[in-house]
Coordinates of C-alpha atoms in Angstrom, one line a residue:
M1 CA 29.2 -24.5 7.9
S2 CA 30.6 -25.7 4.6
T3 CA 34.3 -26.2 4.6
G4 CA 34.7 -25.7 0.9
S5 CA 37.1 -22.7 -0.2
E6 CA 34.3 -21.5 -2.4
D7 CA 32.4 -20.5 0.9
A8 CA 35.6 -18.8 2.3
A9 CA 35.7 -15.6 0.6
L10 CA 34.0 -13.8 -2.4
D11 CA 36.7 -13.9 -5.2
L12 CA 36.9 -10.5 -7.0
G13 CA 39.6 -11.8 -9.3
G14 CA 43.1 -10.7 -10.0
G15 CA 43.9 -12.4 -6.6
I16 CA 41.6 -10.4 -4.5
F17 CA 39.2 -12.1 -2.3
V18 CA 36.6 -10.5 0.2
V19 CA 35.1 -11.6 3.4
P20 CA 32.0 -9.5 4.3
A21 CA 32.1 -9.5 7.9
L22 CA 30.0 -8.2 11.1
H23 CA 32.2 -6.2 13.3
E24 CA 32.8 -7.7 16.8
R25 CA 31.1 -10.8 16.0
L26 CA 32.9 -14.2 16.9
E27 CA 31.1 -15.9 14.0
S28 CA 32.7 -13.5 11.5
A29 CA 35.8 -14.1 13.1
V30 CA 35.8 -17.7 12.5
A31 CA 34.9 -17.1 8.8
V32 CA 37.7 -14.9 8.5
R33 CA 40.0 -17.6 10.1
H34 CA 38.6 -20.1 7.4
A35 CA 39.3 -17.9 4.7
L36 CA 42.8 -17.3 5.8
S37 CA 43.3 -20.9 6.2
S38 CA 41.9 -21.8 2.8
L39 CA 43.4 -19.2 0.7
S40 CA 46.8 -18.3 2.6
P41 CA 46.9 -14.8 1.3
D42 CA 50.3 -12.9 1.1
A43 CA 48.6 -9.7 2.5
V44 CA 45.7 -8.7 4.4
A45 CA 43.6 -5.4 4.1
V46 CA 41.0 -4.6 6.8
E47 CA 38.3 -1.9 7.2
V48 CA 40.2 0.2 9.8
P49 CA 41.0 3.8 9.1
S50 CA 44.3 4.3 7.6
T51 CA 45.0 7.1 9.9
L52 CA 45.1 4.4 12.8
Q53 CA 47.7 2.2 11.2
R54 CA 50.3 2.5 13.9
A55 CA 48.1 2.4 16.8
F56 CA 46.2 -0.6 15.6
A57 CA 49.2 -2.5 14.8
R58 CA 50.6 -1.9 18.4
A59 CA 47.2 -3.2 19.8
I60 CA 47.4 -6.3 17.5
D61 CA 51.0 -6.8 18.9
R62 CA 49.3 -6.8 22.4
L63 CA 46.9 -9.6 21.8
P64 CA 45.6 -11.6 23.7
S65 CA 45.3 -8.7 25.9
V66 CA 42.3 -6.4 25.0
S67 CA 43.1 -2.7 23.8
V68 CA 41.0 0.1 22.8
V69 CA 42.3 2.7 20.5
L70 CA 41.0 6.1 21.2
Y71 CA 40.9 9.1 18.9
E72 CA 38.9 12.3 18.3
N73 CA 36.9 13.1 15.5
A74 CA 36.9 16.8 14.0
S75 CA 34.1 17.5 16.4
G76 CA 36.1 16.7 19.5
E77 CA 34.1 13.6 20.1
T78 CA 36.2 10.5 21.5
I79 CA 36.0 7.5 19.3
Y80 CA 36.6 3.9 20.8
L81 CA 37.8 1.2 18.8
P82 CA 38.1 -2.1 20.7
I83 CA 40.8 -4.5 19.6
H84 CA 39.9 -7.9 20.7
P85 CA 40.2 -11.5 19.3
A86 CA 36.5 -11.8 18.5
D87 CA 36.6 -9.1 15.7
P88 CA 37.1 -10.3 12.4
A89 CA 39.5 -7.6 11.3
V90 CA 41.6 -8.1 14.4
E91 CA 41.5 -11.9 13.5
A92 CA 42.8 -11.2 9.8
A93 CA 45.6 -8.8 11.1
R94 CA 46.8 -10.9 13.9
W95 CA 47.1 -13.9 11.5
A96 CA 49.1 -11.7 8.9
R97 CA 51.2 -10.1 11.7
E98 CA 52.3 -13.6 12.9
R99 CA 53.3 -14.3 9.4
E100 CA 55.1 -11.1 8.8
L101 CA 52.8 -10.1 6.0
P102 CA 51.7 -6.6 5.0
I103 CA 48.5 -5.3 6.5
A104 CA 46.6 -2.5 5.2
C105 CA 44.2 -0.4 7.4
A106 CA 42.2 0.5 4.4
D107 CA 39.3 2.5 5.4
L108 CA 39.1 6.4 5.0
D109 CA 38.9 8.2 8.2
V110 CA 35.5 10.0 7.8
D111 CA 33.5 12.3 10.3
G112 CA 29.6 12.0 10.2
Y113 CA 29.4 8.5 9.3
A114 CA 26.2 7.3 10.9
D115 CA 26.4 4.4 13.5
Y116 CA 24.2 2.1 11.7
R117 CA 22.3 -0.7 13.7
D118 CA 21.4 -2.6 10.4
P119 CA 18.8 -5.5 11.0
V120 CA 20.6 -8.8 10.4
P121 CA 20.0 -12.3 11.1
D122 CA 21.7 -13.7 14.4
T123 CA 25.2 -14.5 13.4
Y124 CA 25.2 -18.1 14.7
A125 CA 22.9 -18.6 11.6
M126 CA 26.2 -18.3 9.8
T127 CA 27.2 -21.6 11.2
R128 CA 24.0 -23.3 10.2
I129 CA 23.0 -22.2 6.8
G130 CA 26.7 -21.2 5.5
L131 CA 28.1 -18.1 4.3
P132 CA 26.6 -17.4 0.9
A133 CA 23.1 -18.0 2.4
Y134 CA 23.8 -15.6 5.2
Y135 CA 25.1 -13.0 3.0
D136 CA 22.0 -13.3 0.7
A137 CA 19.8 -12.8 3.9
V138 CA 21.7 -9.9 5.1
R139 CA 21.6 -8.2 1.3
K140 CA 17.9 -8.5 1.5
A141 CA 17.5 -6.6 4.8
A142 CA 20.3 -3.8 3.7
R143 CA 19.7 -0.3 4.0
P144 CA 20.2 2.3 1.4
A145 CA 23.8 3.2 0.9
D146 CA 25.1 6.1 2.8
P147 CA 26.6 9.1 0.9
L148 CA 29.9 8.4 2.3
D149 CA 30.1 4.7 1.3
A150 CA 31.5 5.7 -2.2
R151 CA 34.4 7.6 -0.9
R152 CA 35.1 5.0 1.7
E153 CA 35.0 2.3 -0.9
A154 CA 37.3 4.1 -3.1
A155 CA 39.8 4.6 -0.3
M156 CA 39.8 0.9 0.6
A157 CA 40.2 0.0 -3.2
F158 CA 43.2 2.4 -3.3
H159 CA 44.9 0.6 -0.3
V160 CA 44.2 -2.7 -1.7
R161 CA 45.8 -1.8 -5.1
A162 CA 48.8 -0.4 -3.2
L163 CA 49.2 -3.7 -1.8
A164 CA 49.0 -5.3 -5.2
E165 CA 51.5 -2.9 -6.6
D166 CA 53.9 -3.8 -3.8
G167 CA 53.9 -7.6 -5.0
A168 CA 51.0 -9.1 -3.1
K169 CA 49.6 -11.8 -5.4
R170 CA 46.6 -13.0 -3.2
I171 CA 45.0 -10.3 -0.8
L172 CA 42.2 -11.1 1.7
V173 CA 40.0 -7.8 2.4
V174 CA 37.8 -8.1 5.4
L175 CA 35.1 -5.5 5.0
G176 CA 31.9 -4.6 7.1
L177 CA 29.1 -6.5 5.9

Protein backbone atom coordinates (compact mmCIF):
# COMPACT_ATOMS: atom_id res chain seq x y z
CA MET A 1 0.00 0.00 0.00
CA SER A 2 1.24 3.47 -0.69
CA THR A 3 2.33 5.33 2.40
CA GLY A 4 1.95 8.84 1.04
CA SER A 5 -0.41 11.14 2.91
CA GLU A 6 -2.30 11.72 -0.36
CA ASP A 7 -3.62 8.18 -0.01
CA ALA A 8 -4.44 8.48 3.69
CA ALA A 9 -7.76 10.32 3.36
CA LEU A 10 -9.83 12.38 0.98
CA ASP A 11 -9.24 16.09 1.56
CA LEU A 12 -12.59 17.90 1.42
CA GLY A 13 -10.97 21.25 2.16
CA GLY A 14 -11.37 23.45 5.18
CA GLY A 15 -9.42 21.02 7.34
CA ILE A 16 -11.90 18.16 6.85
CA PHE A 17 -10.53 14.79 5.78
CA VAL A 18 -12.60 11.66 5.11
CA VAL A 19 -11.63 8.01 5.21
CA PRO A 20 -14.32 5.92 3.50
CA ALA A 21 -14.18 2.58 5.31
CA LEU A 22 -15.79 -0.82 5.42
CA HIS A 23 -17.21 -1.48 8.87
CA GLU A 24 -15.64 -4.28 10.89
CA ARG A 25 -12.79 -4.81 8.41
CA LEU A 26 -9.23 -4.87 9.67
CA GLU A 27 -7.84 -3.46 6.42
CA SER A 28 -10.09 -0.41 6.83
CA ALA A 29 -8.96 0.00 10.44
CA VAL A 30 -5.35 -0.06 9.19
CA ALA A 31 -6.21 2.61 6.59
CA VAL A 32 -7.77 4.75 9.33
CA ARG A 33 -4.69 4.29 11.50
CA HIS A 34 -2.51 5.41 8.59
CA ALA A 35 -4.69 8.50 8.08
CA LEU A 36 -4.52 9.34 11.79
CA SER A 37 -0.73 9.05 11.76
CA SER A 38 -0.36 11.07 8.56
CA LEU A 39 -2.83 13.85 9.37
CA SER A 40 -2.72 14.19 13.18
CA PRO A 41 -6.26 15.53 13.40
CA ASP A 42 -7.43 17.43 16.46
CA ALA A 43 -10.94 15.91 16.34
CA VAL A 44 -12.59 12.78 14.98
CA ALA A 45 -16.11 12.08 13.72
CA VAL A 46 -17.35 8.53 13.23
CA GLU A 47 -20.40 6.98 11.59
CA VAL A 48 -22.05 5.90 14.82
CA PRO A 49 -25.50 7.22 15.82
CA SER A 50 -25.21 10.32 18.01
CA THR A 51 -27.75 8.78 20.41
CA LEU A 52 -25.07 6.20 21.30
CA GLN A 53 -22.32 8.74 22.13
CA ARG A 54 -22.08 7.88 25.85
CA ALA A 55 -22.40 4.10 25.44
CA PHE A 56 -19.88 4.15 22.58
CA ALA A 57 -17.39 6.15 24.69
CA ARG A 58 -17.73 3.68 27.58
CA ALA A 59 -17.11 0.77 25.20
CA ILE A 60 -14.04 2.52 23.74
CA ASP A 61 -12.69 2.95 27.28
CA ARG A 62 -13.01 -0.82 27.83
CA LEU A 63 -10.74 -1.70 24.90
CA PRO A 64 -8.99 -4.03 24.22
CA SER A 65 -11.95 -5.90 25.72
CA VAL A 66 -14.67 -6.37 23.14
CA SER A 67 -18.07 -4.85 23.94
CA VAL A 68 -21.46 -4.97 22.31
CA VAL A 69 -23.74 -1.95 22.55
CA LEU A 70 -27.37 -3.07 22.53
CA TYR A 71 -30.33 -0.80 21.88
CA GLU A 72 -33.87 -1.08 20.58
CA ASN A 73 -35.26 0.60 17.52
CA ALA A 74 -38.79 2.03 17.34
CA SER A 75 -40.12 -1.41 16.33
CA GLY A 76 -38.70 -2.99 19.47
CA GLU A 77 -36.00 -4.91 17.57
CA THR A 78 -32.67 -5.25 19.35
CA ILE A 79 -29.76 -3.73 17.46
CA TYR A 80 -26.25 -5.02 18.17
CA LEU A 81 -23.23 -2.77 17.66
CA PRO A 82 -19.96 -4.65 18.26
CA ILE A 83 -17.08 -2.52 19.53
CA HIS A 84 -13.78 -4.20 18.70
CA PRO A 85 -10.28 -3.13 17.62
CA ALA A 86 -10.64 -4.27 13.99
CA ASP A 87 -13.41 -1.75 13.25
CA PRO A 88 -12.26 1.50 11.58
CA ALA A 89 -14.62 3.77 13.58
CA VAL A 90 -13.50 2.12 16.80
CA GLU A 91 -9.84 2.59 15.87
CA ALA A 92 -10.41 6.29 15.14
CA ALA A 93 -12.28 6.80 18.42
CA ARG A 94 -9.70 4.85 20.41
CA TRP A 95 -6.87 6.94 18.94
CA ALA A 96 -8.68 10.20 19.71
CA ARG A 97 -9.70 9.08 23.22
CA GLU A 98 -6.08 8.23 24.08
CA ARG A 99 -5.15 11.80 23.12
CA GLU A 100 -8.17 13.36 24.86
CA LEU A 101 -9.41 14.78 21.57
CA PRO A 102 -13.07 15.45 20.75
CA ILE A 103 -15.01 12.57 19.19
CA ALA A 104 -18.38 13.03 17.54
CA CYS A 105 -20.68 10.11 16.98
CA ALA A 106 -22.13 11.83 13.95
CA ASP A 107 -24.68 9.53 12.35
CA LEU A 108 -28.43 9.90 12.51
CA ASP A 109 -30.25 7.15 14.41
CA VAL A 110 -32.81 6.05 11.82
CA ASP A 111 -35.20 3.15 11.76
CA GLY A 112 -35.85 1.28 8.56
CA TYR A 113 -32.39 1.68 7.06
CA ALA A 114 -31.75 -1.47 5.07
CA ASP A 115 -28.92 -3.80 6.02
CA TYR A 116 -27.13 -3.62 2.69
CA ARG A 117 -24.59 -6.22 1.66
CA ASP A 118 -22.93 -4.30 -1.14
CA PRO A 119 -20.74 -6.27 -3.54
CA VAL A 120 -17.23 -5.00 -2.85
CA PRO A 121 -13.79 -6.31 -3.73
CA ASP A 122 -11.98 -8.32 -1.07
CA THR A 123 -10.67 -5.85 1.52
CA TYR A 124 -7.20 -7.37 1.27
CA ALA A 125 -7.05 -5.70 -2.16
CA MET A 126 -6.67 -2.36 -0.32
CA THR A 127 -3.18 -3.41 0.69
CA ARG A 128 -2.24 -4.49 -2.83
CA ILE A 129 -3.73 -1.83 -5.11
CA GLY A 130 -3.89 1.14 -2.72
CA LEU A 131 -6.83 3.07 -1.39
CA PRO A 132 -7.62 5.30 -4.40
CA ALA A 133 -7.88 2.29 -6.77
CA TYR A 134 -9.89 0.36 -4.19
CA TYR A 135 -12.32 3.27 -3.72
CA ASP A 136 -12.79 3.47 -7.50
CA ALA A 137 -13.55 -0.26 -7.70
CA VAL A 138 -16.15 0.03 -4.93
CA ARG A 139 -17.69 3.13 -6.52
CA LYS A 140 -18.21 1.20 -9.77
CA ALA A 141 -20.11 -1.55 -7.91
CA ALA A 142 -22.15 0.86 -5.76
CA ARG A 143 -25.87 0.49 -5.28
CA PRO A 144 -28.29 3.38 -5.79
CA ALA A 145 -28.58 5.70 -2.80
CA ASP A 146 -31.06 4.85 -0.07
CA PRO A 147 -33.67 7.58 0.48
CA LEU A 148 -32.41 7.92 4.07
CA ASP A 149 -28.82 8.56 2.96
CA ALA A 150 -29.39 12.30 2.45
CA ARG A 151 -30.77 12.71 5.99
CA ARG A 152 -27.90 10.73 7.47
CA GLU A 153 -25.32 12.70 5.50
CA ALA A 154 -26.88 16.01 6.62
CA ALA A 155 -26.69 14.88 10.25
CA MET A 156 -23.05 13.88 9.87
CA ALA A 157 -22.23 17.24 8.25
CA PHE A 158 -23.96 18.98 11.18
CA HIS A 159 -21.78 17.16 13.72
CA VAL A 160 -18.58 17.78 11.75
CA ARG A 161 -19.47 21.48 11.49
CA ALA A 162 -20.04 21.54 15.29
CA LEU A 163 -16.51 20.16 15.84
CA ALA A 164 -15.14 22.92 13.61
CA GLU A 165 -17.16 25.59 15.43
CA ASP A 166 -15.74 24.28 18.72
CA GLY A 167 -12.24 25.02 17.42
CA ALA A 168 -11.12 21.84 15.64
CA LYS A 169 -8.83 22.77 12.74
CA ARG A 170 -8.20 19.26 11.33
CA ILE A 171 -11.07 16.80 11.52
CA LEU A 172 -10.86 13.19 10.40
CA VAL A 173 -14.25 11.71 9.48
CA VAL A 174 -14.62 7.92 9.23
CA LEU A 175 -17.64 7.00 7.11
CA GLY A 176 -18.96 3.79 5.69
CA LEU A 177 -17.75 3.21 2.16
